[in-house]
Short mmCIF file of C-alpha atoms and ligand atoms in Angstrom, two decimals:
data_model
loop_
_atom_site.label_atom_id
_atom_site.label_comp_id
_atom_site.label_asym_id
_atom_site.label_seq_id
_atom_site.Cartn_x
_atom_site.Cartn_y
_atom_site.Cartn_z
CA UNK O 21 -19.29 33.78 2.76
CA UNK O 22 -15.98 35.01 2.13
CA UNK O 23 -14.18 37.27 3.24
CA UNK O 24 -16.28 36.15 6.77
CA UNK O 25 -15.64 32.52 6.72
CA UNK O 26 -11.76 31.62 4.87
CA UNK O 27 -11.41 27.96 4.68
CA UNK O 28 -7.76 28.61 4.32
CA UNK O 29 -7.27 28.88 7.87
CA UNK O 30 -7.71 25.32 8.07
CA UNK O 31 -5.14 24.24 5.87
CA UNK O 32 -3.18 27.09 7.49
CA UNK O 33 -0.55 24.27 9.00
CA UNK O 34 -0.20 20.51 9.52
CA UNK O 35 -1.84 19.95 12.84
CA UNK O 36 -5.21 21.86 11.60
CA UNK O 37 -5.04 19.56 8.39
CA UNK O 38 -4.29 16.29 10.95
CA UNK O 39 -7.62 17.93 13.00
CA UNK O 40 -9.99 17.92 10.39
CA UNK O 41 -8.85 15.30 7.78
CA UNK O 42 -12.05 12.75 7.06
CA UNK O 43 -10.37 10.02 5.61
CA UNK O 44 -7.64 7.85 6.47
CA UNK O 45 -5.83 4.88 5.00
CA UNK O 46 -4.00 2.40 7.60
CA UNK O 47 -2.65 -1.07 6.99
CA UNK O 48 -5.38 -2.90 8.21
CA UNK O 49 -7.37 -2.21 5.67
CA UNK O 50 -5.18 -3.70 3.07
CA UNK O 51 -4.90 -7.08 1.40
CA UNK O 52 -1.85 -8.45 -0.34
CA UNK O 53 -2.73 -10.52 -3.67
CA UNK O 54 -0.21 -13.59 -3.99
CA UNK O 55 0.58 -15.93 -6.99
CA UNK O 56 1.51 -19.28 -6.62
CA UNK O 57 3.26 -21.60 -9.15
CA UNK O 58 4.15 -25.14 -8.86
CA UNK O 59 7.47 -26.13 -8.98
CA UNK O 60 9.98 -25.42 -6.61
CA UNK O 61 12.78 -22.37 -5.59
CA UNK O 62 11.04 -20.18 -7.81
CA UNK O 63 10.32 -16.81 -7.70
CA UNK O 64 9.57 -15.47 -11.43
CA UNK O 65 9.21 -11.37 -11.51
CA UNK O 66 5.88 -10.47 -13.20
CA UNK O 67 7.21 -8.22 -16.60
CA UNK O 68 4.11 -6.39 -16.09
CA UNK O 69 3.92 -5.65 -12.21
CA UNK O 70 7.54 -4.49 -11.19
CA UNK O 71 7.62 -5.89 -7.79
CA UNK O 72 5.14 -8.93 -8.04
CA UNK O 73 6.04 -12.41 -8.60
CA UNK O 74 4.67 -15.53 -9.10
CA UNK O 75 6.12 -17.86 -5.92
CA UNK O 76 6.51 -21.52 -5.63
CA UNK O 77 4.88 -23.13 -2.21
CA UNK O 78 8.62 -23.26 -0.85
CA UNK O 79 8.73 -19.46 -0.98
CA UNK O 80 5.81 -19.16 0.73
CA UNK O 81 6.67 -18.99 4.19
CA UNK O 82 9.31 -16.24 4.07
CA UNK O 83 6.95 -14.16 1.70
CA UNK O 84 4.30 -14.72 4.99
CA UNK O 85 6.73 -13.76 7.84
CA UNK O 86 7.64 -10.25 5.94
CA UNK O 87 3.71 -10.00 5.05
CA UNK O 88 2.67 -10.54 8.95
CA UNK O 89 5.52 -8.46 9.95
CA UNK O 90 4.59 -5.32 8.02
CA UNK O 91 1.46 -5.40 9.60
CA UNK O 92 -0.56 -6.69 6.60
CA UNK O 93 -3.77 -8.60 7.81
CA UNK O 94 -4.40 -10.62 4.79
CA UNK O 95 -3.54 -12.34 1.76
CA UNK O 96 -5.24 -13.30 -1.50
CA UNK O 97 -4.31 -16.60 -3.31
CA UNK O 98 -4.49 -17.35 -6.77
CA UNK O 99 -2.88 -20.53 -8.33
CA UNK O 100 -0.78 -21.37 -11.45
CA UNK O 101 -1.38 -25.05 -11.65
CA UNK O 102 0.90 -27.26 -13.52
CA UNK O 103 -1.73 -29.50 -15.66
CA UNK O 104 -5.16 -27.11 -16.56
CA UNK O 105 -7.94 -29.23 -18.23
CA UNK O 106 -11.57 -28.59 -19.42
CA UNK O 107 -12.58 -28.86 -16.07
CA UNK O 108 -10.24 -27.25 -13.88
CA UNK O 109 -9.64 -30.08 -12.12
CA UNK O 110 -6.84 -28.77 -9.79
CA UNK O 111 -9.14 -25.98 -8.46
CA UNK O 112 -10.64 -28.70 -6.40
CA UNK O 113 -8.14 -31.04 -5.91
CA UNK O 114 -6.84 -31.62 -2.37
CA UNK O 115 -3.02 -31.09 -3.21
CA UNK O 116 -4.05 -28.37 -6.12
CA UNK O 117 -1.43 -25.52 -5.91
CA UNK O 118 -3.50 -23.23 -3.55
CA UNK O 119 -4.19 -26.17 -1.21
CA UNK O 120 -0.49 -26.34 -0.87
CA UNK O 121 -0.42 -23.18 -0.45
CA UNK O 122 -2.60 -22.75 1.90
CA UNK O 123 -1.47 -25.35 4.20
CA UNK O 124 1.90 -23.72 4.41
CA UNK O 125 1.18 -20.82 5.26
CA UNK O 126 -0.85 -21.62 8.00
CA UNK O 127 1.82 -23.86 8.86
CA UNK O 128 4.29 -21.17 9.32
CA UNK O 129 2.39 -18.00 10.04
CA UNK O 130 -0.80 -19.05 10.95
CA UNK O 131 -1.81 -15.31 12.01
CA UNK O 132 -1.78 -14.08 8.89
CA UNK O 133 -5.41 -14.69 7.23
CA UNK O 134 -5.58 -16.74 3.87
CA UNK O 135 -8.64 -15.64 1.79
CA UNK O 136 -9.00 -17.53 -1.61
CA UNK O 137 -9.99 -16.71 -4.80
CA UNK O 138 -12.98 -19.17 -6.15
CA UNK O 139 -12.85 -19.06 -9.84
CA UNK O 140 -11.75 -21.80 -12.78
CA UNK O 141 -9.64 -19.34 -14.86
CA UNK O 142 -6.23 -20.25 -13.51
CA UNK O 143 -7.11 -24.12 -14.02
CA UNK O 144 -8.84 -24.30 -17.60
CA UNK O 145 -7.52 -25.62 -20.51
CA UNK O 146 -9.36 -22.64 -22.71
CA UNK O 147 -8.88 -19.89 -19.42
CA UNK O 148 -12.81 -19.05 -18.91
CA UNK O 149 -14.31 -18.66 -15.74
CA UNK O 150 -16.00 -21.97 -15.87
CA UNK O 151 -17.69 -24.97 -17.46
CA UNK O 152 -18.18 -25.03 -21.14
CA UNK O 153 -20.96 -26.14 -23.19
CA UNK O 154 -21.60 -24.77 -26.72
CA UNK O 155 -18.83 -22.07 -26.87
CA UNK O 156 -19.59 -20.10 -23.87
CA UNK O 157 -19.64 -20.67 -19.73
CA UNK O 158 -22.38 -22.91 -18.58
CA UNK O 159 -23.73 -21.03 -15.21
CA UNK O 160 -25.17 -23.71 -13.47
CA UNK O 161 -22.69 -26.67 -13.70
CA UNK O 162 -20.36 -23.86 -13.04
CA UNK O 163 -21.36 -23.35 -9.43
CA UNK O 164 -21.32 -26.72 -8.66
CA UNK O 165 -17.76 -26.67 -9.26
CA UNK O 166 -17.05 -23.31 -7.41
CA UNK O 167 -19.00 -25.20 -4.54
CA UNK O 168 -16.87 -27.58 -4.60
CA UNK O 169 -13.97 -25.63 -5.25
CA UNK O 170 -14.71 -23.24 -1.92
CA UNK O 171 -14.84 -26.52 0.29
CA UNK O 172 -11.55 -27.53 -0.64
CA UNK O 173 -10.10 -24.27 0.46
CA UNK O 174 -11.81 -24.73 3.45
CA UNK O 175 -10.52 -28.15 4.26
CA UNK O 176 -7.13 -27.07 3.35
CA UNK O 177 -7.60 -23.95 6.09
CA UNK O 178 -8.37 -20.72 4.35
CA UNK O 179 -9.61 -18.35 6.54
CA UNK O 180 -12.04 -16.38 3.81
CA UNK O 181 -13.21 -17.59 0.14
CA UNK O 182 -13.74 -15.12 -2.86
CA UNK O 183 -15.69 -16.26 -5.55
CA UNK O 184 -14.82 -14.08 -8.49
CA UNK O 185 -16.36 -15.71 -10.87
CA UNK O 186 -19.30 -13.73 -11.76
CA UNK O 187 -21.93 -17.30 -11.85
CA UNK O 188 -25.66 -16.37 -11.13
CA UNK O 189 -26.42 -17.92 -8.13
CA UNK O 190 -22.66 -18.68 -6.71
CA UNK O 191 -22.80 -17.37 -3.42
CA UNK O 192 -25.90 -19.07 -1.88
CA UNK O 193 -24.49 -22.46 -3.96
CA UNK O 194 -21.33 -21.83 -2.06
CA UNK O 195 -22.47 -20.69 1.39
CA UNK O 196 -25.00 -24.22 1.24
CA UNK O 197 -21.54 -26.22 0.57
CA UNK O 198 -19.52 -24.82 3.09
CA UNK O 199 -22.38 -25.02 5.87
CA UNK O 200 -22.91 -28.54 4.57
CA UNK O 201 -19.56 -29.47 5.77
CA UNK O 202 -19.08 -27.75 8.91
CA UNK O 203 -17.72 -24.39 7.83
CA UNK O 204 -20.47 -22.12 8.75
CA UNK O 205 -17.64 -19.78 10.21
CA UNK O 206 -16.05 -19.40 6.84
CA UNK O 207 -17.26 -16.05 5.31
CA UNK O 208 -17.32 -15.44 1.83
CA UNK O 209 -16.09 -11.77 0.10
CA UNK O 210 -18.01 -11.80 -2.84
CA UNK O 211 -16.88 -9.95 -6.14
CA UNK O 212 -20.15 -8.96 -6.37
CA UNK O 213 -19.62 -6.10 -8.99
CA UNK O 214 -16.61 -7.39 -11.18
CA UNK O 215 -16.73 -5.46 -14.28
CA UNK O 216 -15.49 -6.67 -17.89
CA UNK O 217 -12.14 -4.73 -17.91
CA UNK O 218 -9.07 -3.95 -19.49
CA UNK O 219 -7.45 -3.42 -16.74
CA UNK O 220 -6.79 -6.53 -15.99
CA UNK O 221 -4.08 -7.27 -18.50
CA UNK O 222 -1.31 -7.99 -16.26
CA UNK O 223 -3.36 -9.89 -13.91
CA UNK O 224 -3.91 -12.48 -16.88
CA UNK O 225 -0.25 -12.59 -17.72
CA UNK O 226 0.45 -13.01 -13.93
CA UNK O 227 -2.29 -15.60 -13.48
CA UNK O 228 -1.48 -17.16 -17.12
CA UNK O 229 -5.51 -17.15 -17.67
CA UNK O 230 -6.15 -15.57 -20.75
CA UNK O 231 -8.93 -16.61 -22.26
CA UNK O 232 -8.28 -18.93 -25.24
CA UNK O 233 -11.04 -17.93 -27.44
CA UNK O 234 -13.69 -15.00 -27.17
CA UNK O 235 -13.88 -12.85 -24.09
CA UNK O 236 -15.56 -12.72 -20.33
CA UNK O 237 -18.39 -10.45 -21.23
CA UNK O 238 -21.11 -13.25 -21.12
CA UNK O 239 -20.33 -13.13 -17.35
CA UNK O 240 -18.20 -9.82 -16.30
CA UNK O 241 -20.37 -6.72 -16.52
CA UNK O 242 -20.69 -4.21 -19.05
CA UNK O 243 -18.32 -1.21 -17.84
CA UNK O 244 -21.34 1.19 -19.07
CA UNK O 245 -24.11 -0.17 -15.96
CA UNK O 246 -24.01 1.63 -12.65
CA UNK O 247 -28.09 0.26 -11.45
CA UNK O 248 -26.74 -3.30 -12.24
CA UNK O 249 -23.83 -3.67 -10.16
CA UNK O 250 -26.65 -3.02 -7.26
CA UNK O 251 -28.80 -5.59 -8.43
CA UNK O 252 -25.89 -7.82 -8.09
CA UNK O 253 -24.46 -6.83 -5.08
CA UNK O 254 -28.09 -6.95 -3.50
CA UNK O 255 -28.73 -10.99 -4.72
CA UNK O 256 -25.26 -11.32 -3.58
CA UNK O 257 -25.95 -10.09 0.17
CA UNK O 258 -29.49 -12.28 -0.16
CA UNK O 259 -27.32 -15.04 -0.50
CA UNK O 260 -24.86 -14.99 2.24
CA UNK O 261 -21.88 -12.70 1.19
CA UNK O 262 -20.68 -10.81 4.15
CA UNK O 263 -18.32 -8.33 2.17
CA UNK O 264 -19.23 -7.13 -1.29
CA UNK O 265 -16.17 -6.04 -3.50
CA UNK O 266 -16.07 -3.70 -6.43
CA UNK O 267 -14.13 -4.34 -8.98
CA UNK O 268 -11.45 -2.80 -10.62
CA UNK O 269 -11.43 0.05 -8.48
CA UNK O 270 -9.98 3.60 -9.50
CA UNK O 271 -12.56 3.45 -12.58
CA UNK O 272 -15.38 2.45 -10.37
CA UNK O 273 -15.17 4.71 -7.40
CA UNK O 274 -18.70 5.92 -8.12
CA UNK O 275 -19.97 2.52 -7.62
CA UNK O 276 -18.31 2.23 -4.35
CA UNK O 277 -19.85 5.11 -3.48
CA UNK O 278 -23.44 4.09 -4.41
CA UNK O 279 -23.09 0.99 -2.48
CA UNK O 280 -21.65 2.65 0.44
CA UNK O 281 -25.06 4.55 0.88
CA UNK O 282 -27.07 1.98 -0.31
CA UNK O 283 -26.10 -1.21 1.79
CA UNK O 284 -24.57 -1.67 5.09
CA UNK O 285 -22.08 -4.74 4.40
CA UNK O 286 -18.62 -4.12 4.66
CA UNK O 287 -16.95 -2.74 0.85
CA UNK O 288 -13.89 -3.88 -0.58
CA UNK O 289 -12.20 -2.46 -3.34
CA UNK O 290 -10.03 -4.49 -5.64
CA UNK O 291 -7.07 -2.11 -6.95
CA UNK O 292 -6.42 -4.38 -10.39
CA UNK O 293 -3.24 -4.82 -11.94
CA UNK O 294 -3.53 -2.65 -14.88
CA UNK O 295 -4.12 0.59 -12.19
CA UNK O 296 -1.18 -1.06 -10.42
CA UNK O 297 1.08 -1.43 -13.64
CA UNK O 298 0.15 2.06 -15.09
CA UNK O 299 1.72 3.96 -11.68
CA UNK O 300 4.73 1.61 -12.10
CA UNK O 301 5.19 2.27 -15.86
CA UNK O 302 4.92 6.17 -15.04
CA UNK O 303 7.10 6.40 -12.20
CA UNK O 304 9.71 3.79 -14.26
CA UNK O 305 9.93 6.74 -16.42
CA UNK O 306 10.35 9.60 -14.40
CA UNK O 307 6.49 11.00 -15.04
CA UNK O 308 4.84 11.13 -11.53
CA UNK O 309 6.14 10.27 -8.07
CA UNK O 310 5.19 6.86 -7.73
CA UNK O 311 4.84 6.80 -3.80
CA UNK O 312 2.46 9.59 -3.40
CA UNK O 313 -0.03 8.74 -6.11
CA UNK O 314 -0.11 5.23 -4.57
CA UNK O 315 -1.00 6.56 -1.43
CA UNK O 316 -3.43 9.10 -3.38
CA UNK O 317 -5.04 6.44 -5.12
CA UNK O 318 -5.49 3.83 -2.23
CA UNK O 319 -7.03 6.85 -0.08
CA UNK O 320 -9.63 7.77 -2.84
CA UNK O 321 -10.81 3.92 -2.44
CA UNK O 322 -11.34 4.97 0.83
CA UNK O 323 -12.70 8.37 0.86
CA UNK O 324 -15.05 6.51 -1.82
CA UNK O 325 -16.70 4.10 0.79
CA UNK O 326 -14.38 1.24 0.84
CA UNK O 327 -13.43 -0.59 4.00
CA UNK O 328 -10.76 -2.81 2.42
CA UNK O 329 -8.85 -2.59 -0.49
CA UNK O 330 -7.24 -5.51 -2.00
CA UNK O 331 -3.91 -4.46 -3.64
CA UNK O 332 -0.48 -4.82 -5.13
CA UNK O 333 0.86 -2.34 -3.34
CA UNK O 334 0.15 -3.62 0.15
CA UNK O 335 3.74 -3.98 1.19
CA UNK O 336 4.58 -0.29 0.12
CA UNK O 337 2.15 0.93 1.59
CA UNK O 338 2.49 -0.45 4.35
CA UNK O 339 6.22 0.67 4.61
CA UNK O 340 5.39 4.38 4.16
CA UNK O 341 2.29 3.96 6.74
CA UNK O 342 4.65 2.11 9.35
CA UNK O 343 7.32 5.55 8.63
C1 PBG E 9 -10.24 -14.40 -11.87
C2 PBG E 9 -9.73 -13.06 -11.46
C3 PBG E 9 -9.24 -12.02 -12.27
C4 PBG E 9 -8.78 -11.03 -11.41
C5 PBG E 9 -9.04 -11.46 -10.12
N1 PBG E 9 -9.65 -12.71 -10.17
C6 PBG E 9 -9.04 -11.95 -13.74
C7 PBG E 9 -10.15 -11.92 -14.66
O1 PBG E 9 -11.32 -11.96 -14.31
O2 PBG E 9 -9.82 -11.89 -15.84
C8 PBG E 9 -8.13 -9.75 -11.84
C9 PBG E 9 -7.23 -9.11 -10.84
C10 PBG E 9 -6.32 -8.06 -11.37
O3 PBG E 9 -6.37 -7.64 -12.54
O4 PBG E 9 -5.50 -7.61 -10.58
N2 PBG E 9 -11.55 -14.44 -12.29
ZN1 ZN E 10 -12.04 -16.38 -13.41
#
């Protein structure tokens, strides 16, 4: 007790704080989200994410090389497809827009990983996560299609898939697929606790995959259920995910936390677009220093249990981590 023990003295200068600081944030634990339009030579700033932009496959390769070179292990593909339809038909496609994409990046950097996001949203006609049938998402036709969908990726050379479409059953209907057709080396990050959130608002105007009618809270979970998210992320390890992902993040650090001490799978952390947008809006206006509550924020994903944190503010980071 005080004045016998004085925790000040361990904060007293930089090299005690370097001695006994727990956490730490370093690039490898970051992956960079990437949009990809069809099209060609473009490169369209997202209004709502300062600094993000929705690429055609053309722009892909220099976008990779500055990626790999920053020391950035990963990216995260989502498409903008040219035709959607009822059926997301392009999600599946062999030349579909993240196909493309794929194969040119491995082309030209094939070091850098290529995870892909499994989901429908980005290649409906009506923006849902899936199938319909009587006004809302039809779970098991669904994962037929996400099957499906996760096999193409494969084929096309994705490193990882990412099914984010919050289907019962998803993962083990994907994992059969891919082992089916040779890619039993193909993990699969599953967004095993994706909650329905506002804070993806950006993401939606990035990803142009607003829902046309109603909302995702037949399938995203209710932001009010803690137990649930590990009864999901417990079916989702039964069924062959080898990283479980919370989702968004900065609202949901206690749920990291309970499934850091309740499984042993690797946890990643998606940092959404709305946390992303809000530091940019606030710094934009002179409120907070944008660079250290980045770092702030990414290390509380961290100090909260996560291993990897998916995030718009890879490349930043990873310039102040590289200083
Ligand atoms: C697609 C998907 C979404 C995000 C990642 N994958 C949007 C959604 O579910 O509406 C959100 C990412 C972000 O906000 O940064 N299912
Ligand atoms: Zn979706």
């Amino acid at each position: 007790m005080f004045p016998d023990y004085r925790p000040r003295r361990l904060r007293k200068n930089e090299n005690f704080r370097r001695m006994v600081r727990e956490t730490s944030l370093s690039v490898n634990d970051l992956i960079l989200p990437l949009f990809v339009t069809f099209g060609k030579n473009k490169k369209n700033e997202i209004s709502s994410m300062p600094g993000q932009f929705q690429l055609s496959v053309d722009k892909l390769a220099e976008e990779a090389k500055e990626i790999h070179g920053l020391g950035i292990p990963a990216v995260i593909l989502f498409g903008i497809p040219e035709h959607k339809d009822e059926l997301g038909t392009d999600a599946y496609a062999d030349n579909g827009i993240v196909q493309q994409a794929i194969r040119e990046i491995k082309k030209t950097v094939p070091e850098l990983m290529v995870i892909t996001d499994v989901c429908l949203c980005e290649f409906t006609s009506h923006g849902h996560c899936g199938f319909i049938e009587k006004g809302d998402v039809d779970n098991d036709q669904t994962i037929d299609l996400l099957a499906r969908e996760a096999v193409s990726h494969a084929k096309a050379g994705a490193d990882m898939v990412a099914p984010s479409d919050m289907m019962d059953g998803r993962v083990a209907a994907i994992r059969e697929a891919l082992d089916e057709e040779g890619y039993d080396d193909i993990p699969i990050m599953a967004y095993s606790a994706k909650y329905s959130s506002a804070y993806y608002g950006p993401f939606r105007e990035a990803a142009e995959s607003t829902p046309q009618f109603g909302d995702r809270r037949s399938y995203q979970m209710d932001p009010a259920n803690s137990d649930e998210a590990l009864r999901e992320t417990e079916l989702d390890i039964a069924e062959g995910a080898d990283i479980v992902m919370v989702k968004p993040a900065l609202a949901y650090l206690d749920i990291i936390r309970r499934l850091k001490d309740e499984f042993d799978h690797p946890i990643a952390a998606y940092n959404v677009s709305g946390e992303y947008a809000m530091v940019k809006a606030a710094e934009k206006a002179g409120w907070i220093d944008g660079e250290r509550v980045m770092m702030e924020t990414l290390l509380s994903m961290k100090r909260a249990g996560a291993d990897i944190i998916l995030t718009y503010f890879a490349k930043d980071a990873a310039r102040v981590l590289g200083r």
